Amino acid sequence: MEIGTLPLPAKLKGKLISAGYTTRSYLATVPPADLARELRVSESDAVEILSHVADGGDAFVSGSRTAWDMLNEEALLQRITTSSADLDYILDGGISCGEVTEIGGVPGIGKTQMGIQLAVNVQIPVDCGGVRGKAIYIDTEGSFMLERVLQIAEACIDNLRGNAGIRCQPSQSGLHPKAFLENIFYFRVCSSVEQIALVNYLDNFISEQREIKIVIIDSVTFHFRQDFDDLGLRTRILSEMALKLMKLAHKFRIAVVLLNQVTTKHIEGSVHMTLALGDSWSHACTNRIILYWNGDERYAHIAKSPSLQSAAAPYMIYGRGIGNSKPGDERIKVI
Amino acid sequence: MMSKKGAEQPIAEVGLPPSVANVFAARNIRTAKDVLLSTEFDLMELSGLGLDQIRSAVLRISEELSPPCQTGLSLWEKRLQQEQWHLPTRLKGLDFALCGGIPFGVITEVVGPAGIGKTQFCLKLALLAALPLSHGGLDGQVIYVDVEFKFNTKRLIEIGTKSFPDIFNGKEMEQEITRRILILRPSCLSEFTESLERINTLMLQHRVKLLVIDSMTALVSGENEQGTARKSPLSWHISFLKSAAEASRVPILVTNQVRSQSPNEVVQYNFEAGMRQEHLWGSPDFNSCLVAALGVQWSHAVTIRLIFEVISGQRFMKVAKSPMSPPVAFPFRVISSGISLLDDCGRELVGKQIHTISCQEPDKKRKEECLGPPDLSSFLNFLSSNMFGWELHHL
């Protein structure tokens, strides 16, 4: 490993190289005091240098976990219902916490609806089969509609009351549409730079607001389609942002849902539809769900997922929110 | 008002430790944007600072630049303090479906074939926004960007006198109302772009209560070379209009034309290949292949899309995209008092018909009661003259 790739100030790197330390392996056995003397730097700088060398060398040992541990952890990860039993079925229970899920589709297919529905569903009490968390809604397009949140929240409460059987005894406190509104943290992002800043800042925000269970960005695309002429820079920034979101999802065990627009792509003379932001972006998310019209029905297709089978399921959008495509069966599924 | 901050905010104002701020200034890293668009690694190379210092600086700048957090409840309470959130269209069914009318602060789009009544709809709304408060109007100025030279003051007054005979009772009132409507006729996109800045200022001063753009399509018809440009010429305008609408809470109404879809335009995803070919191209009827002229990026940007269409001679308006209303269609006709719904209940739509645009021409006998020239030949003329060089393969 080259010294040049270490995350060190240029000044220190220069000193290392001029002292003949060109690769990490040379540094592996040097005691800090010797290094400090040789480079004529303070001992704390030497310790910093060596800590980076150790980091890089041992990362796969010290930070690693066994596959067995991961399996046990995954079993604990909660899922947030989409309110469509069919869709939940192919998603193995709903949108997974701890992962980044991208949802894309043509205008009017119901991306924002899905976002609002999830922001409400995340608040379903635990004794009713929910995860009882709060939501962060990052609105880049200005399409977040309070009227719709209230409609969906009211329908959700009705459903919970309707289902309130032996198991589900929702306490009075959390079951008011206003309470649902209060648990949605709304950020209106007006430029790509603000979006980058907010994603950087989210770590702190979620640390303070411990109960966040989902972050929804509606849409991740909007500003990045207009603000960038340099596509290389855009790709780099997007993948950095995706990485940060993945870390957030993992660290706080929250679901991150990115809504994406579609674009047309020209391949060999024919025009195809695909999600926006390009090919390298499509690697960035763990799960990718495409919403599309199949004949007269709305369908959700799992286009990419490391754990779920590729499948498609119909869903509908009612006045009361998202539901199963078969009318009369639009109750919120109790998992 | 929100404090003035953003991507161009000088780093000096962010409140970094002086040691870091000075180094940044010396290395010509001046704005928040400079920092946030660079990698940590680049910043270290450039500044010679340590990783921890860079990280905390980036975090500090990010925190400063992040938009404020509001809970849904605080937004709702703020909303309740405003008396009005919609410009009612006075079409009962439509107003009900849209929870009150054309919402403030977002872009509402009307798509439809030529001669169906898009301009009539715009005229009516321009009139409504200009009416005095006592008559349910917004008592404000209207900016009407008339790209296609279709605005007609006489027609506006006719709609006014027929719809509100008690208000339009003399020359004085006519003058008062029509003076509030400013007509702009930009000859090209760049001219329009220039005037947008001024329009924005007027909107922010709350003198202008409605912005109408009829039509957005005609603005770009000269610039839009289908398929070649990676970036739509409207990218900038989309952003600008959206944020202008939101900041000023002014409703923006735009119209969009239709074009016929080319047969080699496969509008499906890769994974659908072979799944529904015949579904799309089974019928040689070219009417089924109309799509909105501005592309998919534009469609994503509009918050509400109304489609005006003709099915077996009957005109319908449908709510094709709206975050808060079900997809419903209302039969309508254009009469001397403007657009009127034949039925306020509407028909709820399912499936694809929500967003298809059909134009099956009117029966001859119906045509007399309609205003305007929605006959087949003028429609075809329009197609051949306006379709950006698309050939009509189906004819």
XYZ file of C-alpha atoms in Angstrom:
730
model
C 0.000 0.000 0.000
C 1.368 3.390 -0.974
C 1.950 6.104 1.577
C 0.183 8.512 -0.771
C -3.139 6.832 -0.113
C -3.061 7.340 3.657
C -5.500 9.933 4.965
C -2.753 12.222 6.240
C -1.993 15.916 5.796
C 0.233 16.632 2.814
C 2.959 17.973 5.114
C 3.332 14.673 6.956
C 3.173 12.658 3.782
C 5.961 14.728 2.294
C 8.117 14.075 5.347
C 7.428 10.359 5.241
C 8.340 10.066 1.596
C 11.502 12.151 1.888
C 12.557 9.940 4.803
C 12.202 6.920 2.529
C 8.933 5.476 3.845
C 7.167 4.844 0.551
C 4.941 1.943 1.497
C 3.003 1.028 4.595
C 4.876 -2.168 5.264
C 8.016 -0.181 6.101
C 6.116 1.584 8.851
C 4.522 -1.470 10.379
C 7.251 -2.163 12.939
C 8.580 1.344 13.672
C 7.974 2.582 17.249
C 6.366 6.052 17.451
C 9.305 7.643 19.269
C 11.768 6.577 16.562
C 9.498 7.781 13.826
C 9.035 11.158 15.529
C 12.771 11.619 15.794
C 13.445 10.534 12.244
C 10.800 12.746 10.673
C 11.350 15.622 13.096
C 7.681 15.729 13.999
C 5.941 15.677 17.351
C 5.299 12.316 18.928
C 1.532 12.777 18.650
C 1.879 13.191 14.881
C 3.905 10.007 14.761
C 1.208 8.181 16.715
C -1.388 9.488 14.278
C 0.594 8.229 11.310
C 1.031 4.816 12.842
C -2.611 4.570 13.828
C -3.593 5.014 10.181
C -1.097 2.372 9.136
C -2.581 -0.031 11.650
C -6.142 0.842 10.591
C -5.512 0.032 6.992
C -3.626 -3.152 7.700
C -5.895 -4.768 10.236
C -9.306 -3.515 9.233
C -10.544 -6.794 7.974
C -9.649 -8.471 11.204
C -10.579 -5.997 13.899
C -13.832 -4.692 12.425
C -15.078 -7.970 11.068
C -17.884 -10.192 12.188
C -18.670 -13.760 11.397
C -21.423 -14.647 8.987
C -23.235 -16.311 11.891
C -23.316 -13.048 13.831
C -24.667 -11.296 10.788
C -27.429 -13.847 10.421
C -28.501 -13.282 13.998
C -28.405 -9.547 13.550
C -30.468 -9.716 10.403
C -33.129 -11.720 12.180
C -33.557 -8.794 14.561
C -33.984 -6.240 11.801
C -37.478 -4.895 11.642
C -39.555 -4.375 8.547
C -41.969 -1.567 7.809
C -45.193 -2.582 6.131
C -46.135 -0.988 2.800
C -49.860 -1.532 3.581
C -50.204 -3.785 0.543
C -50.184 -7.396 1.698
C -49.069 -8.623 -1.724
C -46.174 -6.210 -1.807
C -45.220 -7.056 1.765
C -45.255 -10.704 0.792
C -42.649 -10.349 -1.943
C -40.641 -7.990 0.278
C -40.653 -10.555 3.063
C -42.648 -8.297 5.354
C -41.977 -4.813 4.074
C -39.183 -2.292 3.696
C -36.215 -3.552 5.652
C -34.587 -1.498 8.387
C -30.821 -1.378 8.205
C -30.809 -1.218 4.414
C -31.071 1.326 1.625
C -34.028 0.775 -0.681
C -34.533 2.696 -3.881
C -38.029 3.052 -5.286
C -38.476 4.459 -8.774
C -41.139 4.845 -11.422
C -42.841 7.055 -13.977
C -44.531 10.324 -12.924
C -47.844 9.677 -11.223
C -47.211 6.004 -10.476
C -47.225 6.646 -6.729
C -43.675 7.246 -5.521
C -44.597 10.128 -3.254
C -47.639 8.138 -2.105
C -45.350 5.306 -1.120
C -43.077 7.737 0.701
C -45.929 9.289 2.685
C -47.425 5.872 3.416
C -44.120 4.648 4.840
C -43.718 7.805 6.927
C -47.087 6.982 8.494
C -46.678 3.207 8.727
C -43.367 3.459 10.534
C -45.335 4.872 13.468
C -47.634 1.877 13.944
C -47.279 0.766 17.573
C -45.261 -2.337 18.333
C -48.219 -4.149 19.865
C -50.015 -3.736 16.530
C -47.179 -5.264 14.588
C -45.394 -2.039 13.721
C -41.999 -0.679 14.632
C -43.165 2.497 16.391
C -40.559 4.915 15.188
C -40.335 8.410 13.833
C -39.713 9.433 10.259
C -37.423 11.903 8.521
C -38.912 13.141 5.275
C -36.471 14.964 3.007
C -38.435 16.742 0.325
C -36.412 17.938 -2.655
C -39.353 18.489 -4.991
C -41.948 20.222 -2.852
C -44.438 17.433 -3.420
C -45.067 16.559 0.231
C -48.769 17.195 0.864
C -49.994 17.597 4.411
C -53.596 16.888 3.391
C -52.504 13.520 2.113
C -50.549 12.686 5.265
C -53.640 13.394 7.329
C -55.851 11.275 5.056
C -53.456 8.348 5.255
C -52.893 8.748 8.986
C -56.631 8.753 9.648
C -57.087 5.650 7.514
C -54.209 3.978 9.304
C -55.747 4.703 12.698
C -59.111 3.381 11.528
C -57.440 0.217 10.348
C -55.626 -0.240 13.623
C -58.846 0.259 15.571
C -60.614 -2.148 13.222
C -57.950 -4.745 13.739
C -57.742 -4.174 17.449
C -58.376 -7.708 18.516
C -56.783 -9.653 21.271
C -53.208 -8.725 20.530
C -53.436 -5.127 19.517
C -54.396 -2.730 22.264
C -53.221 0.586 20.942
C -52.823 3.065 23.719
C -54.842 6.241 23.369
C -51.901 8.584 23.249
C -50.301 7.801 19.891
C -53.488 7.450 17.943
C -54.327 10.863 16.712
C -53.581 12.097 13.179
C -51.825 15.109 14.703
C -49.535 12.822 16.650
C -48.579 11.189 13.364
C -47.757 14.602 11.933
C -45.660 15.452 14.935
C -43.478 12.399 14.438
C -42.521 13.328 10.899
C -39.431 15.501 10.677
C -39.612 17.427 7.460
C -36.662 18.978 5.662
C -37.153 20.999 2.494
C -33.981 20.784 0.418
C -33.550 23.421 -2.280
C -30.254 22.535 -3.967
C -27.870 19.669 -4.447
C -25.371 21.258 -2.068
C -28.031 21.455 0.647
C -28.797 17.822 0.012
C -25.154 16.851 0.471
C -24.955 18.949 3.629
C -28.094 17.442 5.093
C -26.949 13.883 4.472
C -23.685 14.745 6.251
C -25.617 16.225 9.138
C -28.143 13.392 9.486
C -25.785 11.339 11.629
C -25.893 13.971 14.368
C -29.597 14.537 14.001
C -30.481 10.879 14.319
C -28.151 10.504 17.292
C -30.137 13.211 19.063
C -33.555 11.946 17.985
C -33.099 8.374 19.002
C -36.442 7.087 17.770
C -35.982 7.640 14.050
C -36.705 4.457 12.116
C -36.906 5.642 8.546
C -35.359 8.289 6.322
C -37.190 9.049 3.090
C -35.654 11.194 0.359
C -38.240 12.317 -2.177
C -36.583 12.391 -4.610
C -32.879 11.752 -4.501
C -32.750 12.721 -8.174
C -34.319 16.122 -8.607
C -31.433 18.506 -7.925
C -28.826 16.195 -9.317
C -30.541 16.176 -12.686
C -30.357 19.936 -13.018
C -27.354 21.228 -11.139
C -24.532 19.251 -12.694
C -22.749 19.644 -15.978
C -19.795 17.550 -14.901
C -21.189 14.030 -14.880
C -18.026 12.558 -13.426
C -18.300 14.824 -10.413
C -21.985 13.972 -10.097
C -21.263 10.259 -10.094
C -18.585 10.639 -7.442
C -20.770 12.754 -5.186
C -23.741 10.458 -5.563
C -21.775 7.362 -4.696
C -20.301 9.123 -1.680
C -23.797 10.091 -0.587
C -25.045 6.547 -1.109
C -22.213 5.226 1.020
C -23.041 7.643 3.826
C -26.687 6.667 3.697
C -25.747 3.015 3.828
C -23.635 3.668 6.898
C -26.539 5.509 8.534
C -28.909 2.659 7.758
C -26.517 0.206 9.286
C -25.412 2.212 12.290
C -28.850 3.200 13.524
C -30.728 0.211 12.079
C -33.070 2.459 10.184
C -34.625 2.055 6.779
C -33.424 4.496 4.142
C -35.808 4.901 1.225
C -34.679 6.830 -1.837
C -37.285 7.762 -4.394
C -35.946 8.065 -7.910
C -37.294 9.370 -11.182
C -37.154 7.624 -14.513
C -35.369 8.642 -17.646
C -35.164 7.318 -21.154
C -32.043 5.651 -22.352
C -31.024 5.208 -25.948
C -29.589 1.810 -26.693
C -28.855 0.901 -30.276
C -31.570 3.066 -31.739
C -34.345 2.023 -29.419
C -35.448 3.913 -26.371
C -35.772 2.208 -23.035
C -36.990 3.369 -19.726
C -34.699 3.182 -16.750
C -34.253 4.833 -13.386
C -32.342 8.099 -13.479
C -28.808 8.969 -12.344
C -26.945 6.524 -14.512
C -25.426 3.082 -14.356
C -22.986 3.541 -11.520
C -25.774 4.846 -9.292
C -27.696 1.631 -9.841
C -24.976 -0.135 -7.883
C -25.374 2.219 -4.969
C -28.551 0.926 -3.372
C -28.983 -2.408 -1.693
C -32.521 -2.941 -2.927
C -34.190 -1.501 -5.961
C -37.938 -1.546 -6.512
C -39.442 -0.319 -9.766
C -43.069 0.743 -9.834
C -44.675 0.355 -13.247
C -47.912 -0.071 -15.117
C -48.666 -3.626 -16.058
C -51.715 -3.309 -18.264
C -54.230 -1.569 -16.080
C -52.631 -2.329 -12.774
C -49.877 -0.759 -10.774
C -47.108 -3.235 -10.058
C -43.979 -3.179 -7.976
C -41.044 -5.156 -9.281
C -38.004 -6.073 -7.218
C -35.272 -5.281 -9.694
C -32.390 -5.839 -7.353
C -31.955 -7.326 -3.931
C -29.274 -9.468 -2.357
C -31.753 -11.438 -0.270
C -35.114 -11.328 -1.985
C -36.235 -13.203 -5.025
C -36.964 -11.108 -8.079
C -40.736 -10.819 -8.137
C -43.571 -8.462 -8.930
C -46.778 -7.745 -7.063
C -49.756 -5.529 -7.818
C -50.826 -2.704 -5.531
C -53.403 0.043 -5.638
C -53.671 3.582 -4.407
C -56.920 4.336 -2.667
C -58.237 7.448 -1.040
C -57.120 5.769 2.156
C -53.604 5.142 0.959
C -51.779 2.242 -0.578
C -53.415 -1.163 -0.457
C -53.861 -4.512 -2.085
C -55.073 -4.549 -5.638
C -58.122 -6.582 -4.733
C -60.752 -4.148 -3.496
C -62.144 -4.870 -0.060
C -58.858 -6.198 1.200
C -57.034 -2.993 1.924
C -56.517 -3.491 5.603
C -53.123 -2.924 7.062
C -51.584 -6.302 7.412
C -50.695 -7.351 10.914
C -47.384 -9.086 10.744
C -38.355 34.824 5.788
C -35.553 32.340 5.667
C -32.074 33.624 6.308
C -30.010 34.147 3.226
C -27.725 31.184 3.036
C -26.872 28.578 0.525
C -24.253 26.937 -1.552
C -22.399 30.186 -2.178
C -22.206 31.109 1.471
C -18.656 32.240 2.293
C -16.893 29.885 4.663
C -15.824 32.833 6.755
C -19.403 33.125 8.068
C -19.795 29.518 9.094
C -17.927 29.778 12.353
C -15.022 27.408 11.829
C -12.063 27.543 14.191
C -9.809 30.378 12.952
C -6.902 28.025 12.314
C -8.961 26.010 9.825
C -10.762 29.011 8.329
C -7.477 30.784 7.627
C -5.966 27.783 5.891
C -9.065 27.398 3.725
C -8.987 31.083 2.823
C -5.303 30.864 1.906
C -5.950 27.861 -0.350
C -8.809 29.628 -2.126
C -11.472 27.367 -0.647
C -14.020 30.095 -0.235
C -17.583 28.841 -0.276
C -19.484 26.052 1.397
C -19.985 24.557 -2.025
C -16.217 24.330 -2.597
C -15.888 22.218 0.500
C -18.932 20.009 0.097
C -18.203 19.110 -3.504
C -14.655 17.978 -2.678
C -13.589 14.745 -1.098
C -12.020 14.702 2.358
C -8.879 13.448 0.709
C -8.691 16.346 -1.743
C -9.269 18.818 1.054
C -6.424 17.329 3.059
C -4.106 17.450 0.072
C -5.049 21.027 -0.600
C -4.993 22.370 2.928
C -2.429 20.211 4.653
C -4.791 19.780 7.610
C -5.415 16.492 9.396
C -8.338 14.193 8.772
C -10.040 14.996 12.063
C -9.869 18.716 11.438
C -11.253 18.306 7.931
C -14.041 16.048 9.137
C -15.177 18.401 11.847
C -15.003 21.343 9.432
C -17.131 19.497 6.877
C -19.592 18.573 9.580
C -19.772 22.147 10.847
C -20.412 23.474 7.339
C -22.980 20.759 6.679
C -24.836 21.626 9.831
C -24.849 25.277 8.898
C -26.136 24.571 5.411
C -28.747 21.974 6.284
C -32.275 23.272 5.890
C -34.194 23.703 9.153
C -36.163 20.780 10.491
C -39.904 21.185 10.867
C -42.303 18.609 12.182
C -45.370 17.820 10.133
C -47.433 19.280 12.938
C -45.657 22.637 12.923
C -46.147 22.808 9.144
C -49.819 22.083 9.636
C -50.191 24.757 12.282
C -48.460 27.246 10.049
C -50.836 26.234 7.295
C -53.874 26.853 9.466
C -52.780 30.454 9.989
C -52.988 31.176 6.277
C -56.542 31.828 5.204
C -56.180 30.576 1.701
C -54.260 27.754 0.101
C -56.059 27.305 -3.178
C -57.345 29.232 -6.120
C -60.806 27.714 -6.626
C -61.571 26.919 -10.257
C -65.320 27.242 -9.547
C -65.748 23.861 -11.192
C -67.303 22.121 -8.217
C -66.195 18.587 -8.961
C -62.635 19.573 -9.794
C -62.310 21.817 -6.756
C -63.489 18.983 -4.554
C -61.038 16.518 -6.098
C -58.156 18.969 -5.654
C -59.124 19.705 -2.037
C -60.126 23.271 -2.859
C -58.698 24.237 -6.223
C -55.354 24.959 -7.836
C -52.944 24.816 -4.892
C -50.627 27.732 -4.129
C -46.928 27.271 -4.413
C -46.719 24.410 -6.897
C -46.844 23.886 -10.650
C -50.141 22.693 -12.093
C -50.105 21.525 -15.673
C -52.837 21.144 -18.278
C -52.058 18.734 -21.117
C -54.226 18.165 -24.139
C -54.605 18.221 -27.888
C -55.059 21.504 -29.749
C -58.401 23.220 -29.518
C -59.684 21.275 -26.564
C -59.929 24.192 -24.174
C -56.593 24.547 -22.409
C -56.416 28.251 -23.155
C -60.062 28.658 -22.122
C -59.170 27.124 -18.782
C -56.208 29.490 -18.400
C -58.319 32.530 -19.265
C -60.911 31.574 -16.702
C -58.346 31.157 -13.961
C -56.591 34.403 -14.877
C -59.940 36.099 -14.514
C -60.644 34.435 -11.165
C -57.313 35.486 -9.733
C -57.930 39.077 -10.799
C -61.415 39.309 -9.275
C -61.819 41.354 -6.104
C -61.679 39.507 -2.788
C -65.338 40.279 -2.168
C -66.198 38.079 -5.124
C -63.978 35.210 -4.173
C -61.007 36.237 -6.282
C -57.428 36.812 -5.199
C -57.530 40.527 -5.947
C -54.109 40.423 -7.552
C -52.190 40.849 -10.729
C -51.818 37.987 -13.128
C -48.853 37.430 -15.375
C -49.910 35.634 -18.496
C -47.037 34.370 -20.618
C -48.733 34.007 -23.960
C -46.253 32.165 -26.131
C -48.728 31.045 -28.747
C -50.469 34.385 -29.246
C -53.804 33.011 -28.130
C -54.725 35.415 -25.396
C -57.822 37.332 -26.311
C -59.116 40.121 -24.107
C -62.529 40.092 -25.732
C -62.952 36.452 -24.916
C -61.797 37.109 -21.361
C -64.428 39.804 -20.939
C -67.035 37.544 -22.492
C -66.236 34.808 -19.983
C -66.397 37.432 -17.243
C -69.744 38.921 -18.211
C -71.323 35.515 -18.721
C -69.975 33.977 -15.499
C -70.226 36.980 -13.208
C -72.896 39.283 -14.619
C -73.171 41.073 -11.272
C -69.511 42.088 -11.276
C -69.019 42.875 -14.940
C -71.672 45.510 -15.092
C -69.905 48.271 -16.879
C -66.814 49.496 -18.657
C -65.211 50.538 -15.407
C -65.056 47.064 -13.989
C -63.890 45.617 -17.278
C -61.070 48.091 -17.293
C -60.204 47.431 -13.669
C -59.997 43.676 -14.156
C -58.285 43.583 -17.530
C -55.647 46.044 -16.331
C -54.577 43.564 -13.740
C -53.601 40.987 -16.319
C -50.155 41.511 -17.795
C -49.481 39.749 -21.075
C -45.943 38.701 -21.910
C -45.076 37.410 -25.346
C -41.499 36.166 -25.347
C -40.259 35.213 -28.798
C -37.726 32.683 -27.594
C -36.690 30.767 -24.529
C -33.829 33.102 -23.609
C -36.136 36.110 -23.630
C -38.461 34.242 -21.304
C -35.534 33.277 -19.098
C -34.590 36.936 -18.715
C -38.080 38.007 -17.763
C -38.375 35.219 -15.179
C -36.155 37.068 -12.714
C -38.447 40.094 -12.816
C -41.539 37.919 -12.573
C -40.051 36.260 -9.521
C -39.551 39.613 -7.811
C -43.135 40.611 -8.507
C -44.336 37.282 -7.145
C -42.313 37.697 -3.974
C -43.798 41.159 -3.432
C -47.204 39.475 -3.451
C -48.539 41.706 -6.147
C -48.792 38.868 -8.621
C -51.206 36.170 -7.556
C -51.065 33.831 -10.535
C -48.549 32.979 -13.223
C -49.878 31.378 -16.403
C -47.589 29.990 -19.088
C -49.450 29.039 -22.252
C -47.702 27.009 -23.471
C -44.453 25.711 -22.082
C -44.051 23.484 -25.134
C -44.006 26.334 -27.614
C -41.214 27.970 -25.646
C -38.834 25.128 -26.331
C -40.109 24.042 -29.724
C -37.195 25.770 -31.402
C -34.523 24.409 -29.102
C -35.623 20.867 -28.547
C -33.814 18.398 -30.766
C -35.439 15.170 -29.740
C -33.113 12.514 -28.461
C -29.838 14.327 -28.864
C -29.585 16.555 -25.839
C -28.779 14.687 -22.691
C -30.060 17.541 -20.627
C -33.435 19.057 -21.274
C -33.264 22.768 -22.155
C -35.809 23.308 -19.415
C -33.751 21.874 -16.546
C -32.970 25.276 -15.149
C -36.509 26.565 -15.587
C -37.964 23.558 -13.809
C -35.878 24.280 -10.727
C -36.446 27.994 -10.885
C -40.198 27.853 -11.347
C -40.635 25.292 -8.607
C -38.695 27.253 -6.032
C -40.214 30.578 -7.135
C -43.693 29.135 -6.718
C -42.894 27.756 -3.321
C -41.178 30.841 -1.965
C -43.969 33.177 -3.018
C -46.877 30.738 -2.562
C -48.114 31.743 -6.007
C -49.866 29.082 -8.072
C -48.281 28.460 -11.463
C -50.428 27.155 -14.273
C -48.755 25.866 -17.420
C -50.082 24.187 -20.518
C -48.372 21.447 -22.436
C -49.099 20.209 -25.930
C -49.264 16.632 -27.100
C -47.253 14.850 -29.723
C -47.649 11.464 -31.325
C -45.405 8.780 -30.022
C -42.890 7.296 -32.372
C -43.176 3.535 -32.824
C -39.519 2.893 -32.045
C -39.976 4.571 -28.714
C -40.254 1.570 -26.434
C -41.555 2.952 -23.198
C -40.858 0.010 -20.998
C -38.165 -1.227 -18.712
C -35.697 -3.861 -19.733
C -37.226 -6.449 -17.474
C -40.543 -6.020 -19.215
C -39.135 -6.858 -22.638
C -41.546 -8.967 -24.588
C -44.167 -8.762 -21.913
C -46.626 -6.436 -23.508
C -45.625 -5.440 -26.979
C -49.041 -5.939 -28.498
C -50.569 -4.006 -25.706
C -48.902 -0.871 -26.943
C -48.939 -1.246 -30.664
C -51.855 -3.573 -31.189
C -54.160 -0.950 -32.582
C -53.190 1.124 -35.575
C -55.314 3.931 -34.198
C -52.948 6.854 -33.868
C -55.126 8.469 -31.263
C -53.931 6.031 -28.675
C -50.353 7.109 -29.190
C -50.507 10.690 -27.996
C -48.154 11.668 -25.226
C -47.351 14.934 -23.497
C -44.882 16.873 -25.600
C -42.439 17.817 -22.865
C -40.524 14.788 -21.745
C -40.500 12.680 -18.667
C -38.225 14.997 -16.675
C -40.794 17.756 -16.985
C -43.604 15.406 -16.009
C -41.778 14.547 -12.813
C -41.557 18.254 -11.990
C -45.230 19.149 -12.146
C -47.134 18.495 -8.952
C -50.564 18.316 -10.509
C -51.285 17.216 -14.042
C -54.706 17.672 -15.584
C -55.300 15.941 -18.906
C -57.927 17.308 -21.277
C -58.998 14.748 -23.847
C -61.757 13.741 -26.220
C -63.350 10.298 -26.056
C -65.942 9.583 -28.754
C -66.564 13.241 -29.191
C -67.016 13.976 -25.502
C -64.426 16.126 -23.803
C -63.093 15.018 -20.464
C -60.738 16.564 -17.979
C -59.009 14.179 -15.641
C -56.753 14.501 -12.661
C -53.873 12.401 -13.948
C -51.312 13.199 -11.303
C -51.913 14.694 -7.912
C -50.513 13.768 -4.541
C -53.787 14.358 -2.726
C -56.612 13.409 -5.038
C -57.928 10.216 -6.584
C -57.750 9.883 -10.386
C -61.138 11.145 -11.558
C -62.471 12.283 -14.916
C -65.159 14.886 -15.519
C -66.990 15.380 -18.809
C -66.944 19.053 -19.762
C -67.816 21.439 -22.542
C -66.714 24.889 -23.507
C -69.510 27.417 -23.512
C -69.617 31.172 -23.669
C -68.993 31.477 -19.931
C -65.905 29.307 -20.232
C -65.421 25.706 -19.280
C -68.288 23.974 -17.549
C -68.500 20.477 -16.126
C -71.418 18.350 -17.271
C -71.241 16.300 -14.125
C -69.675 17.196 -10.787
C -69.402 13.644 -9.494
C -66.787 12.492 -11.929
C -65.841 8.977 -12.778
C -62.998 7.329 -10.873
C -60.406 5.900 -13.202
C -58.324 2.805 -12.828
C -55.225 1.638 -14.576
C -53.648 3.018 -17.681
C -56.504 5.272 -18.670
C -55.385 7.575 -15.875
C -52.551 8.895 -17.981
C -53.381 8.122 -21.600
C -54.374 11.047 -23.773
C -56.992 10.203 -26.316
C -58.340 12.361 -29.081
C -61.222 10.625 -30.773
C -62.834 13.393 -32.673
C -66.235 14.817 -31.866
C -69.361 13.696 -33.666
C -70.526 16.323 -36.105
C -73.681 17.175 -34.216
C -71.919 17.827 -30.941
C -69.554 20.230 -32.528
C -72.011 23.063 -32.852
C -72.331 23.555 -29.160
C -68.602 23.572 -28.694
C -66.608 26.689 -29.093
C -63.323 26.741 -30.940
C -62.348 24.624 -33.928
C -61.675 21.098 -32.725
C -62.033 19.454 -36.113
C -59.792 16.766 -37.477
C -58.132 18.727 -40.236
C -56.986 21.543 -37.985
C -55.691 18.995 -35.550
C -53.678 17.315 -38.289
C -52.356 20.646 -39.482
C -51.315 21.347 -35.979
C -49.628 17.996 -35.695
C -47.644 18.403 -38.854
C -46.576 21.933 -38.057
C -45.733 21.547 -34.411
C -44.444 18.113 -33.805
C -40.734 18.828 -33.906
C -40.292 16.814 -37.043
C -41.998 13.657 -35.915
C -43.455 11.900 -38.879
C -46.960 10.572 -38.605
C -46.193 6.962 -39.237
C -49.718 5.926 -38.603
C -51.402 7.857 -41.344
